[in-house]
């Protein structure tokens, strides 16, 4: 998550035993929304390189989804805050990809990063928009 000046606010990574990429991305967005709400962010832009998922969330298809987490995202979206969903190309999602590759072998936990991990290039982060959720 980054602030209006595009600097690091907080990050997270999910370690899960799930194997379906779509469900992992749905769960990551849900957990990101929860974290943003808990941190008091009230203007949030969610970025994902999964165009199908962004289409589902933007076009009111979440309400009829058979996936519980997608309906939960809709519940979080309906809270008293501004949330926008935006598709980004995979090349602009490099920080998310780096975080996803950490801690292989551990399962079913959420790791919060108050500061960027050493493996994250903060210069590229601040200049290029490589986050999955923005506060702004």
Short mmCIF file of N, CA, C and O in Angstrom, two decimals:
data_model
loop_
_atom_site.label_atom_id
_atom_site.label_comp_id
_atom_site.label_asym_id
_atom_site.label_seq_id
_atom_site.Cartn_x
_atom_site.Cartn_y
_atom_site.Cartn_z
N UNK A 1 0.86 -1.16 0.00
CA UNK A 1 0.00 0.00 0.00
C UNK A 1 0.90 1.22 0.00
O UNK A 1 1.92 1.23 0.67
N UNK A 2 0.49 2.20 -0.76
CA UNK A 2 1.28 3.42 -0.81
C UNK A 2 0.34 4.61 -0.65
O UNK A 2 -0.85 4.53 -0.89
N UNK A 3 0.92 5.72 -0.22
CA UNK A 3 0.15 6.92 0.03
C UNK A 3 0.03 7.81 -1.19
O UNK A 3 0.50 7.46 -2.27
N UNK A 4 -0.58 8.97 -1.00
CA UNK A 4 -0.79 9.90 -2.11
C UNK A 4 0.52 10.32 -2.79
O UNK A 4 0.55 10.57 -3.98
N UNK A 5 1.62 10.34 -2.04
CA UNK A 5 2.91 10.69 -2.64
C UNK A 5 3.61 9.45 -3.19
O UNK A 5 4.76 9.53 -3.59
N UNK A 6 2.92 8.34 -3.19
CA UNK A 6 3.36 7.07 -3.75
C UNK A 6 4.40 6.36 -2.89
O UNK A 6 5.00 5.39 -3.32
N UNK A 7 4.64 6.83 -1.67
CA UNK A 7 5.59 6.17 -0.77
C UNK A 7 4.94 5.00 -0.04
O UNK A 7 3.73 4.91 0.08
N UNK A 8 5.76 4.13 0.48
CA UNK A 8 5.33 2.92 1.18
C UNK A 8 4.56 3.28 2.44
O UNK A 8 5.00 4.08 3.25
N UNK A 9 3.38 2.70 2.64
CA UNK A 9 2.63 2.84 3.88
C UNK A 9 2.71 1.55 4.68
O UNK A 9 3.08 1.54 5.85
N UNK A 10 2.32 0.46 4.06
CA UNK A 10 2.37 -0.86 4.67
C UNK A 10 2.23 -1.87 3.55
O UNK A 10 1.62 -1.58 2.51
N UNK A 11 2.79 -3.02 3.74
CA UNK A 11 2.66 -4.09 2.76
C UNK A 11 2.27 -5.38 3.44
O UNK A 11 2.32 -5.49 4.67
N UNK A 12 1.87 -6.34 2.65
CA UNK A 12 1.56 -7.65 3.22
C UNK A 12 1.79 -8.70 2.14
O UNK A 12 1.84 -8.42 0.96
N UNK A 13 1.96 -9.90 2.63
CA UNK A 13 1.97 -11.04 1.72
C UNK A 13 1.20 -12.16 2.38
O UNK A 13 1.17 -12.28 3.60
N UNK A 14 0.56 -12.93 1.55
CA UNK A 14 -0.23 -14.05 2.01
C UNK A 14 0.52 -15.33 1.71
O UNK A 14 1.01 -15.51 0.60
N UNK A 15 0.59 -16.19 2.67
CA UNK A 15 1.18 -17.50 2.45
C UNK A 15 0.02 -18.49 2.60
O UNK A 15 -0.63 -18.54 3.63
N UNK A 16 -0.25 -19.22 1.54
CA UNK A 16 -1.45 -20.04 1.52
C UNK A 16 -1.19 -21.40 0.89
O UNK A 16 -0.25 -21.56 0.10
N UNK A 17 -2.03 -22.34 1.22
CA UNK A 17 -1.95 -23.66 0.61
C UNK A 17 -2.84 -23.74 -0.63
O UNK A 17 -2.87 -24.77 -1.30
N UNK A 18 -3.56 -22.67 -0.93
CA UNK A 18 -4.41 -22.67 -2.13
C UNK A 18 -3.53 -22.79 -3.37
O UNK A 18 -2.42 -22.26 -3.40
N UNK A 19 -4.06 -23.44 -4.39
CA UNK A 19 -3.27 -23.58 -5.61
C UNK A 19 -3.90 -22.86 -6.81
O UNK A 19 -3.23 -22.62 -7.80
N UNK A 20 -5.16 -22.50 -6.72
CA UNK A 20 -5.83 -21.83 -7.83
C UNK A 20 -5.50 -20.33 -7.80
O UNK A 20 -5.82 -19.63 -6.84
N UNK A 21 -4.83 -19.86 -8.85
CA UNK A 21 -4.36 -18.47 -8.90
C UNK A 21 -5.51 -17.48 -8.73
O UNK A 21 -5.39 -16.49 -7.99
N UNK A 22 -6.64 -17.72 -9.39
CA UNK A 22 -7.77 -16.79 -9.28
C UNK A 22 -8.21 -16.65 -7.83
O UNK A 22 -8.38 -15.54 -7.32
N UNK A 23 -8.37 -17.77 -7.12
CA UNK A 23 -8.82 -17.72 -5.73
C UNK A 23 -7.78 -17.07 -4.83
O UNK A 23 -8.13 -16.39 -3.87
N UNK A 24 -6.50 -17.28 -5.13
CA UNK A 24 -5.44 -16.63 -4.36
C UNK A 24 -5.53 -15.12 -4.52
O UNK A 24 -5.45 -14.36 -3.55
N UNK A 25 -5.74 -14.65 -5.75
CA UNK A 25 -5.83 -13.21 -6.00
C UNK A 25 -7.08 -12.61 -5.36
O UNK A 25 -7.04 -11.51 -4.83
N UNK A 26 -8.18 -13.35 -5.37
CA UNK A 26 -9.40 -12.89 -4.70
C UNK A 26 -9.13 -12.74 -3.21
O UNK A 26 -9.47 -11.72 -2.60
N UNK A 27 -8.51 -13.75 -2.61
CA UNK A 27 -8.21 -13.71 -1.18
C UNK A 27 -7.25 -12.57 -0.84
O UNK A 27 -7.41 -11.89 0.17
N UNK A 28 -6.27 -12.33 -1.71
CA UNK A 28 -5.32 -11.24 -1.47
C UNK A 28 -6.02 -9.88 -1.49
O UNK A 28 -5.74 -9.02 -0.66
N UNK A 29 -6.94 -9.67 -2.43
CA UNK A 29 -7.69 -8.41 -2.47
C UNK A 29 -8.55 -8.27 -1.22
O UNK A 29 -8.59 -7.20 -0.60
N UNK A 30 -9.21 -9.33 -0.81
CA UNK A 30 -10.03 -9.29 0.40
C UNK A 30 -9.18 -8.93 1.62
O UNK A 30 -9.54 -8.04 2.40
N UNK A 31 -8.04 -9.59 1.78
CA UNK A 31 -7.17 -9.31 2.93
C UNK A 31 -6.61 -7.90 2.85
O UNK A 31 -6.46 -7.23 3.88
N UNK A 32 -6.29 -7.44 1.64
CA UNK A 32 -5.80 -6.07 1.48
C UNK A 32 -6.84 -5.04 1.86
O UNK A 32 -6.52 -4.02 2.50
N UNK A 33 -8.09 -5.28 1.50
CA UNK A 33 -9.17 -4.35 1.89
C UNK A 33 -9.34 -4.33 3.40
O UNK A 33 -9.50 -3.26 3.99
N UNK A 34 -9.27 -5.49 4.03
CA UNK A 34 -9.38 -5.55 5.49
C UNK A 34 -8.24 -4.76 6.15
O UNK A 34 -8.48 -3.99 7.08
N UNK A 35 -7.04 -4.96 5.66
CA UNK A 35 -5.87 -4.26 6.22
C UNK A 35 -6.01 -2.75 6.01
O UNK A 35 -5.75 -1.96 6.93
N UNK A 36 -6.43 -2.33 4.82
CA UNK A 36 -6.61 -0.90 4.54
C UNK A 36 -7.64 -0.30 5.49
O UNK A 36 -7.44 0.78 6.05
N UNK A 37 -8.76 -0.99 5.70
CA UNK A 37 -9.81 -0.50 6.61
C UNK A 37 -9.27 -0.41 8.03
O UNK A 37 -9.46 0.61 8.72
N UNK A 38 -8.59 -1.48 8.48
CA UNK A 38 -8.06 -1.49 9.85
C UNK A 38 -7.03 -0.39 10.08
O UNK A 38 -6.90 0.11 11.20
N UNK A 39 -6.32 0.02 9.04
CA UNK A 39 -5.33 1.09 9.15
C UNK A 39 -5.95 2.48 9.00
O UNK A 39 -5.27 3.48 9.10
N UNK A 40 -7.25 2.53 8.75
CA UNK A 40 -7.93 3.82 8.68
C UNK A 40 -7.91 4.48 7.32
O UNK A 40 -8.28 5.64 7.18
N UNK A 41 -7.48 3.76 6.29
CA UNK A 41 -7.47 4.33 4.94
C UNK A 41 -8.91 4.35 4.43
O UNK A 41 -9.62 3.36 4.51
N UNK A 42 -9.35 5.49 3.90
CA UNK A 42 -10.74 5.60 3.46
C UNK A 42 -10.88 5.95 1.98
O UNK A 42 -11.99 6.07 1.48
N UNK A 43 -9.79 6.14 1.30
CA UNK A 43 -9.78 6.28 -0.15
C UNK A 43 -8.75 5.28 -0.67
O UNK A 43 -7.55 5.47 -0.48
N UNK A 44 -9.25 4.22 -1.28
CA UNK A 44 -8.39 3.10 -1.64
C UNK A 44 -8.58 2.76 -3.11
O UNK A 44 -9.71 2.73 -3.61
N UNK A 45 -7.47 2.52 -3.78
CA UNK A 45 -7.50 2.05 -5.16
C UNK A 45 -6.84 0.68 -5.19
O UNK A 45 -5.69 0.54 -4.80
N UNK A 46 -7.59 -0.31 -5.62
CA UNK A 46 -7.09 -1.68 -5.69
C UNK A 46 -6.63 -1.94 -7.12
O UNK A 46 -7.39 -1.77 -8.06
N UNK A 47 -5.37 -2.35 -7.24
CA UNK A 47 -4.81 -2.67 -8.56
C UNK A 47 -4.55 -4.17 -8.64
O UNK A 47 -4.07 -4.77 -7.68
N UNK A 48 -4.87 -4.74 -9.79
CA UNK A 48 -4.60 -6.16 -10.02
C UNK A 48 -4.27 -6.37 -11.48
O UNK A 48 -4.80 -5.68 -12.36
N UNK A 49 -3.41 -7.35 -11.73
CA UNK A 49 -3.10 -7.70 -13.11
C UNK A 49 -4.01 -8.82 -13.62
O UNK A 49 -3.80 -9.37 -14.69
N UNK A 50 -5.05 -9.14 -12.86
CA UNK A 50 -6.04 -10.13 -13.28
C UNK A 50 -7.24 -9.40 -13.86
O UNK A 50 -8.13 -8.96 -13.13
N UNK A 51 -7.27 -9.28 -15.18
CA UNK A 51 -8.34 -8.50 -15.82
C UNK A 51 -9.72 -9.11 -15.60
O UNK A 51 -10.70 -8.37 -15.45
N UNK A 52 -9.81 -10.43 -15.54
CA UNK A 52 -11.12 -11.05 -15.31
C UNK A 52 -11.66 -10.69 -13.94
O UNK A 52 -12.82 -10.32 -13.78
N UNK A 53 -10.81 -10.77 -12.92
CA UNK A 53 -11.23 -10.43 -11.56
C UNK A 53 -11.65 -8.97 -11.46
O UNK A 53 -12.69 -8.65 -10.87
N UNK A 54 -10.87 -8.07 -12.05
CA UNK A 54 -11.23 -6.65 -12.02
C UNK A 54 -12.56 -6.43 -12.73
O UNK A 54 -13.41 -5.67 -12.26
N UNK A 55 -12.79 -7.11 -13.83
CA UNK A 55 -14.06 -7.01 -14.55
C UNK A 55 -15.22 -7.48 -13.66
O UNK A 55 -16.27 -6.84 -13.61
N UNK A 56 -15.05 -8.58 -12.96
CA UNK A 56 -16.09 -9.08 -12.05
C UNK A 56 -16.41 -8.04 -10.98
O UNK A 56 -17.57 -7.75 -10.69
N UNK A 57 -15.36 -7.44 -10.40
CA UNK A 57 -15.56 -6.49 -9.31
C UNK A 57 -16.13 -5.15 -9.79
O UNK A 57 -16.92 -4.53 -9.08
N UNK A 58 -15.77 -4.72 -10.96
CA UNK A 58 -16.25 -3.43 -11.49
C UNK A 58 -17.66 -3.49 -12.05
O UNK A 58 -18.35 -2.47 -12.07
N UNK A 59 -18.10 -4.63 -12.53
CA UNK A 59 -19.35 -4.71 -13.29
C UNK A 59 -20.47 -5.44 -12.57
O UNK A 59 -21.29 -6.11 -13.19
N UNK A 60 -20.48 -5.32 -11.25
CA UNK A 60 -21.58 -5.86 -10.44
C UNK A 60 -21.80 -7.35 -10.60
O UNK A 60 -22.91 -7.84 -10.41
N UNK A 61 -20.78 -8.08 -10.99
CA UNK A 61 -20.89 -9.53 -11.09
C UNK A 61 -20.57 -10.21 -9.77
O UNK A 61 -20.84 -11.39 -9.59
N UNK A 62 -20.00 -9.45 -8.82
CA UNK A 62 -19.62 -10.01 -7.52
C UNK A 62 -20.84 -10.49 -6.75
O UNK A 62 -20.78 -11.50 -6.05
N UNK A 63 -21.96 -9.81 -6.88
CA UNK A 63 -23.15 -10.15 -6.11
C UNK A 63 -23.70 -11.53 -6.49
O UNK A 63 -24.34 -12.19 -5.67
N UNK A 64 -23.44 -11.97 -7.70
CA UNK A 64 -23.97 -13.27 -8.15
C UNK A 64 -22.88 -14.34 -8.20
O UNK A 64 -23.11 -15.44 -8.69
N UNK A 65 -21.72 -14.03 -7.69
CA UNK A 65 -20.61 -14.98 -7.72
C UNK A 65 -20.85 -16.14 -6.76
O UNK A 65 -21.43 -15.98 -5.70
N UNK A 66 -20.38 -17.31 -7.15
CA UNK A 66 -20.47 -18.48 -6.27
C UNK A 66 -19.26 -18.55 -5.32
O UNK A 66 -19.21 -19.42 -4.46
N UNK A 67 -18.32 -17.66 -5.47
CA UNK A 67 -17.13 -17.64 -4.61
C UNK A 67 -17.40 -16.70 -3.43
O UNK A 67 -17.60 -15.51 -3.60
N UNK A 68 -17.40 -17.28 -2.23
CA UNK A 68 -17.72 -16.52 -1.02
C UNK A 68 -16.85 -15.27 -0.86
O UNK A 68 -17.35 -14.20 -0.50
N UNK A 69 -15.54 -15.40 -1.12
CA UNK A 69 -14.64 -14.28 -0.93
C UNK A 69 -14.96 -13.11 -1.85
O UNK A 69 -14.76 -11.96 -1.50
N UNK A 70 -15.46 -13.38 -3.06
CA UNK A 70 -15.85 -12.30 -3.96
C UNK A 70 -17.04 -11.55 -3.39
O UNK A 70 -17.08 -10.32 -3.42
N UNK A 71 -17.99 -12.27 -2.83
CA UNK A 71 -19.14 -11.61 -2.20
C UNK A 71 -18.68 -10.83 -0.97
O UNK A 71 -19.21 -9.76 -0.66
N UNK A 72 -17.68 -11.33 -0.24
CA UNK A 72 -17.13 -10.60 0.91
C UNK A 72 -16.43 -9.31 0.46
O UNK A 72 -16.51 -8.29 1.15
N UNK A 73 -15.74 -9.36 -0.68
CA UNK A 73 -15.15 -8.14 -1.23
C UNK A 73 -16.24 -7.10 -1.47
O UNK A 73 -16.08 -5.93 -1.15
N UNK A 74 -17.37 -7.52 -2.00
CA UNK A 74 -18.51 -6.62 -2.22
C UNK A 74 -18.98 -6.02 -0.90
O UNK A 74 -19.27 -4.82 -0.82
N UNK A 75 -19.03 -6.83 0.16
CA UNK A 75 -19.42 -6.32 1.48
C UNK A 75 -18.44 -5.24 1.95
O UNK A 75 -18.85 -4.19 2.45
N UNK A 76 -17.14 -5.50 1.80
CA UNK A 76 -16.13 -4.51 2.20
C UNK A 76 -16.22 -3.27 1.33
O UNK A 76 -16.07 -2.15 1.81
N UNK A 77 -16.46 -3.45 0.04
CA UNK A 77 -16.60 -2.33 -0.90
C UNK A 77 -17.75 -1.41 -0.48
O UNK A 77 -17.68 -0.20 -0.66
N UNK A 78 -18.79 -1.99 0.10
CA UNK A 78 -20.00 -1.24 0.47
C UNK A 78 -19.87 -0.45 1.76
O UNK A 78 -20.79 0.28 2.13
N UNK A 79 -18.75 -0.57 2.45
CA UNK A 79 -18.56 0.20 3.69
C UNK A 79 -18.45 1.70 3.36
O UNK A 79 -18.42 2.09 2.21
N UNK A 80 -18.35 2.51 4.40
CA UNK A 80 -18.30 3.96 4.24
C UNK A 80 -16.89 4.42 3.88
O UNK A 80 -16.15 4.93 4.72
N UNK A 81 -16.51 4.15 2.61
CA UNK A 81 -15.21 4.57 2.09
C UNK A 81 -15.27 4.55 0.58
O UNK A 81 -16.25 4.10 0.00
N UNK A 82 -14.23 5.05 -0.05
CA UNK A 82 -14.16 5.06 -1.51
C UNK A 82 -13.15 4.00 -1.95
O UNK A 82 -11.98 4.07 -1.56
N UNK A 83 -13.63 3.05 -2.74
CA UNK A 83 -12.77 2.00 -3.26
C UNK A 83 -12.93 1.96 -4.77
O UNK A 83 -14.04 1.96 -5.28
N UNK A 84 -11.80 1.95 -5.47
CA UNK A 84 -11.80 1.81 -6.93
C UNK A 84 -10.98 0.58 -7.28
O UNK A 84 -9.94 0.32 -6.66
N UNK A 85 -11.43 -0.17 -8.27
CA UNK A 85 -10.71 -1.33 -8.76
C UNK A 85 -10.12 -0.99 -10.12
O UNK A 85 -10.81 -0.49 -11.00
N UNK A 86 -8.82 -1.27 -10.29
CA UNK A 86 -8.14 -0.88 -11.52
C UNK A 86 -7.26 -2.01 -12.02
O UNK A 86 -6.49 -2.60 -11.24
N UNK A 87 -7.36 -2.29 -13.30
CA UNK A 87 -6.49 -3.28 -13.94
C UNK A 87 -5.15 -2.63 -14.26
O UNK A 87 -5.09 -1.50 -14.73
N UNK A 88 -4.07 -3.34 -13.97
CA UNK A 88 -2.74 -2.90 -14.36
C UNK A 88 -2.03 -4.06 -15.05
O UNK A 88 -2.34 -5.23 -14.79
N UNK A 89 -1.09 -3.74 -15.90
CA UNK A 89 -0.34 -4.78 -16.58
C UNK A 89 0.59 -5.48 -15.61
O UNK A 89 1.07 -4.88 -14.64
N UNK A 90 0.86 -6.74 -15.87
CA UNK A 90 1.71 -7.56 -14.99
C UNK A 90 3.07 -6.92 -14.75
O UNK A 90 3.62 -7.00 -13.65
N UNK A 91 3.63 -6.23 -15.75
CA UNK A 91 4.94 -5.59 -15.59
C UNK A 91 4.95 -4.53 -14.49
O UNK A 91 5.99 -4.20 -13.95
N UNK A 92 3.79 -3.96 -14.17
CA UNK A 92 3.69 -2.93 -13.14
C UNK A 92 3.35 -3.51 -11.77
O UNK A 92 3.09 -2.77 -10.84
N UNK A 93 3.38 -4.82 -11.65
CA UNK A 93 3.01 -5.49 -10.41
C UNK A 93 4.21 -6.21 -9.81
O UNK A 93 4.06 -7.23 -9.16
N UNK A 94 5.41 -5.69 -10.02
CA UNK A 94 6.63 -6.40 -9.64
C UNK A 94 6.82 -6.53 -8.14
O UNK A 94 7.32 -7.55 -7.67
N UNK A 95 6.44 -5.54 -7.36
CA UNK A 95 6.57 -5.67 -5.90
C UNK A 95 5.68 -6.79 -5.40
O UNK A 95 6.10 -7.61 -4.58
N UNK A 96 4.46 -6.85 -5.91
CA UNK A 96 3.54 -7.92 -5.51
C UNK A 96 4.13 -9.27 -5.87
O UNK A 96 4.11 -10.21 -5.07
N UNK A 97 4.70 -9.39 -7.05
CA UNK A 97 5.31 -10.65 -7.47
C UNK A 97 6.48 -11.02 -6.56
O UNK A 97 6.64 -12.18 -6.18
N UNK A 98 7.30 -10.04 -6.17
CA UNK A 98 8.43 -10.31 -5.27
C UNK A 98 7.94 -10.79 -3.91
O UNK A 98 8.47 -11.74 -3.35
N UNK A 99 6.93 -10.12 -3.38
CA UNK A 99 6.40 -10.52 -2.07
C UNK A 99 5.80 -11.91 -2.11
O UNK A 99 5.91 -12.68 -1.16
N UNK A 100 5.16 -12.26 -3.22
CA UNK A 100 4.52 -13.56 -3.36
C UNK A 100 5.53 -14.70 -3.36
O UNK A 100 5.21 -15.82 -2.98
N UNK A 101 6.75 -14.43 -3.77
CA UNK A 101 7.78 -15.48 -3.87
C UNK A 101 8.52 -15.71 -2.56
O UNK A 101 9.30 -16.64 -2.45
N UNK A 102 8.26 -14.90 -1.54
CA UNK A 102 8.96 -15.04 -0.27
C UNK A 102 8.32 -16.16 0.57
O UNK A 102 7.14 -16.46 0.42
N UNK A 103 9.10 -16.75 1.46
CA UNK A 103 8.61 -17.73 2.45
C UNK A 103 7.95 -18.95 1.86
O UNK A 103 6.95 -19.43 2.38
N UNK A 104 8.48 -19.47 0.80
CA UNK A 104 7.92 -20.72 0.27
C UNK A 104 8.05 -21.80 1.35
O UNK A 104 9.00 -21.85 2.09
N UNK A 105 7.05 -22.65 1.44
CA UNK A 105 7.08 -23.73 2.41
C UNK A 105 6.19 -23.48 3.62
O UNK A 105 5.76 -24.41 4.27
N UNK A 106 5.93 -22.21 3.94
CA UNK A 106 5.00 -21.89 5.03
C UNK A 106 3.62 -21.74 4.43
O UNK A 106 3.48 -21.37 3.28
N UNK A 107 2.59 -22.05 5.19
CA UNK A 107 1.23 -21.95 4.65
C UNK A 107 0.29 -21.28 5.62
O UNK A 107 0.51 -21.28 6.83
N UNK A 108 -0.76 -20.70 5.04
CA UNK A 108 -1.90 -20.16 5.76
C UNK A 108 -1.56 -19.13 6.83
O UNK A 108 -1.91 -19.26 7.99
N UNK A 109 -0.87 -18.08 6.39
CA UNK A 109 -0.64 -16.95 7.30
C UNK A 109 -0.54 -15.67 6.48
O UNK A 109 -0.33 -15.70 5.27
N UNK A 110 -0.74 -14.57 7.16
CA UNK A 110 -0.64 -13.25 6.56
C UNK A 110 0.53 -12.55 7.23
O UNK A 110 0.59 -12.47 8.45
N UNK A 111 1.47 -12.06 6.43
CA UNK A 111 2.65 -11.39 6.96
C UNK A 111 2.54 -9.90 6.62
O UNK A 111 2.40 -9.54 5.45
N UNK A 112 2.57 -9.05 7.64
CA UNK A 112 2.47 -7.60 7.46
C UNK A 112 3.88 -7.02 7.42
O UNK A 112 4.73 -7.37 8.25
N UNK A 113 4.13 -6.12 6.47
CA UNK A 113 5.42 -5.43 6.37
C UNK A 113 5.21 -3.95 6.67
O UNK A 113 4.63 -3.23 5.86
N UNK A 114 5.67 -3.52 7.84
CA UNK A 114 5.59 -2.10 8.18
C UNK A 114 6.57 -1.30 7.31
O UNK A 114 6.32 -0.16 6.98
N UNK A 115 7.69 -1.92 6.98
CA UNK A 115 8.70 -1.32 6.11
C UNK A 115 8.90 -2.25 4.92
O UNK A 115 8.67 -3.46 5.02
N UNK A 116 9.35 -1.72 3.80
CA UNK A 116 9.58 -2.58 2.64
C UNK A 116 10.64 -3.64 2.92
O UNK A 116 11.65 -3.33 3.54
N UNK A 117 10.41 -4.89 2.51
CA UNK A 117 11.45 -5.91 2.64
C UNK A 117 12.68 -5.49 1.83
O UNK A 117 12.57 -4.75 0.85
N UNK A 118 13.83 -5.98 2.22
CA UNK A 118 15.08 -5.63 1.53
C UNK A 118 15.04 -6.03 0.05
O UNK A 118 15.71 -5.41 -0.77
N UNK A 119 14.26 -7.04 -0.29
CA UNK A 119 14.20 -7.50 -1.68
C UNK A 119 13.39 -6.57 -2.57
O UNK A 119 13.38 -6.73 -3.78
N UNK A 120 12.70 -5.59 -1.98
CA UNK A 120 11.87 -4.66 -2.75
C UNK A 120 12.70 -3.44 -3.10
O UNK A 120 13.26 -2.78 -2.22
N UNK A 121 12.77 -3.11 -4.36
CA UNK A 121 13.50 -1.93 -4.83
C UNK A 121 12.60 -0.71 -4.63
O UNK A 121 11.70 -0.46 -5.42
N UNK A 122 12.83 0.05 -3.58
CA UNK A 122 11.94 1.16 -3.23
C UNK A 122 11.97 2.30 -4.24
O UNK A 122 10.99 3.01 -4.39
N UNK A 123 13.07 2.49 -4.93
CA UNK A 123 13.10 3.54 -5.95
C UNK A 123 12.10 3.23 -7.06
O UNK A 123 11.36 4.09 -7.49
N UNK A 124 12.08 1.98 -7.49
CA UNK A 124 11.12 1.59 -8.54
C UNK A 124 9.71 1.64 -7.99
O UNK A 124 8.78 2.01 -8.67
N UNK A 125 9.55 1.27 -6.72
CA UNK A 125 8.23 1.30 -6.11
C UNK A 125 7.66 2.70 -6.10
O UNK A 125 6.55 2.95 -6.52
N UNK A 126 8.43 3.66 -5.64
CA UNK A 126 7.95 5.04 -5.51
C UNK A 126 7.68 5.66 -6.87
O UNK A 126 6.75 6.44 -7.01
N UNK A 127 8.43 5.29 -7.86
CA UNK A 127 8.26 5.93 -9.16
C UNK A 127 7.31 5.24 -10.09
O UNK A 127 6.78 5.84 -11.01
N UNK A 128 7.06 3.94 -9.89
CA UNK A 128 6.37 3.22 -10.93
C UNK A 128 5.01 2.64 -10.61
O UNK A 128 4.33 2.18 -11.50
N UNK A 129 4.57 2.66 -9.39
CA UNK A 129 3.25 2.13 -9.10
C UNK A 129 3.19 0.62 -9.17
O UNK A 129 2.47 0.08 -9.97
N UNK A 130 3.94 -0.05 -8.32
CA UNK A 130 3.99 -1.49 -8.36
C UNK A 130 3.18 -2.14 -7.23
O UNK A 130 3.46 -3.24 -6.84
N UNK A 131 2.24 -1.48 -6.67
CA UNK A 131 1.51 -1.98 -5.53
C UNK A 131 0.19 -2.61 -5.94
O UNK A 131 -0.35 -2.35 -7.00
N UNK A 132 -0.37 -3.43 -5.05
CA UNK A 132 -1.67 -4.01 -5.35
C UNK A 132 -2.80 -3.17 -4.77
O UNK A 132 -3.91 -3.23 -5.24
N UNK A 133 -2.53 -2.40 -3.74
CA UNK A 133 -3.56 -1.55 -3.15
C UNK A 133 -2.92 -0.21 -2.85
O UNK A 133 -1.85 -0.14 -2.26
N UNK A 134 -3.58 0.86 -3.24
CA UNK A 134 -3.08 2.21 -3.00
C UNK A 134 -4.02 2.93 -2.07
O UNK A 134 -5.22 2.75 -2.15
N UNK A 135 -3.49 3.77 -1.22
CA UNK A 135 -4.31 4.67 -0.41
C UNK A 135 -4.16 6.05 -1.01
O UNK A 135 -3.06 6.58 -1.07
N UNK A 136 -5.23 6.65 -1.47
CA UNK A 136 -5.04 7.94 -2.07
C UNK A 136 -6.30 8.59 -2.26
O UNK A 136 -6.68 9.62 -2.44
#
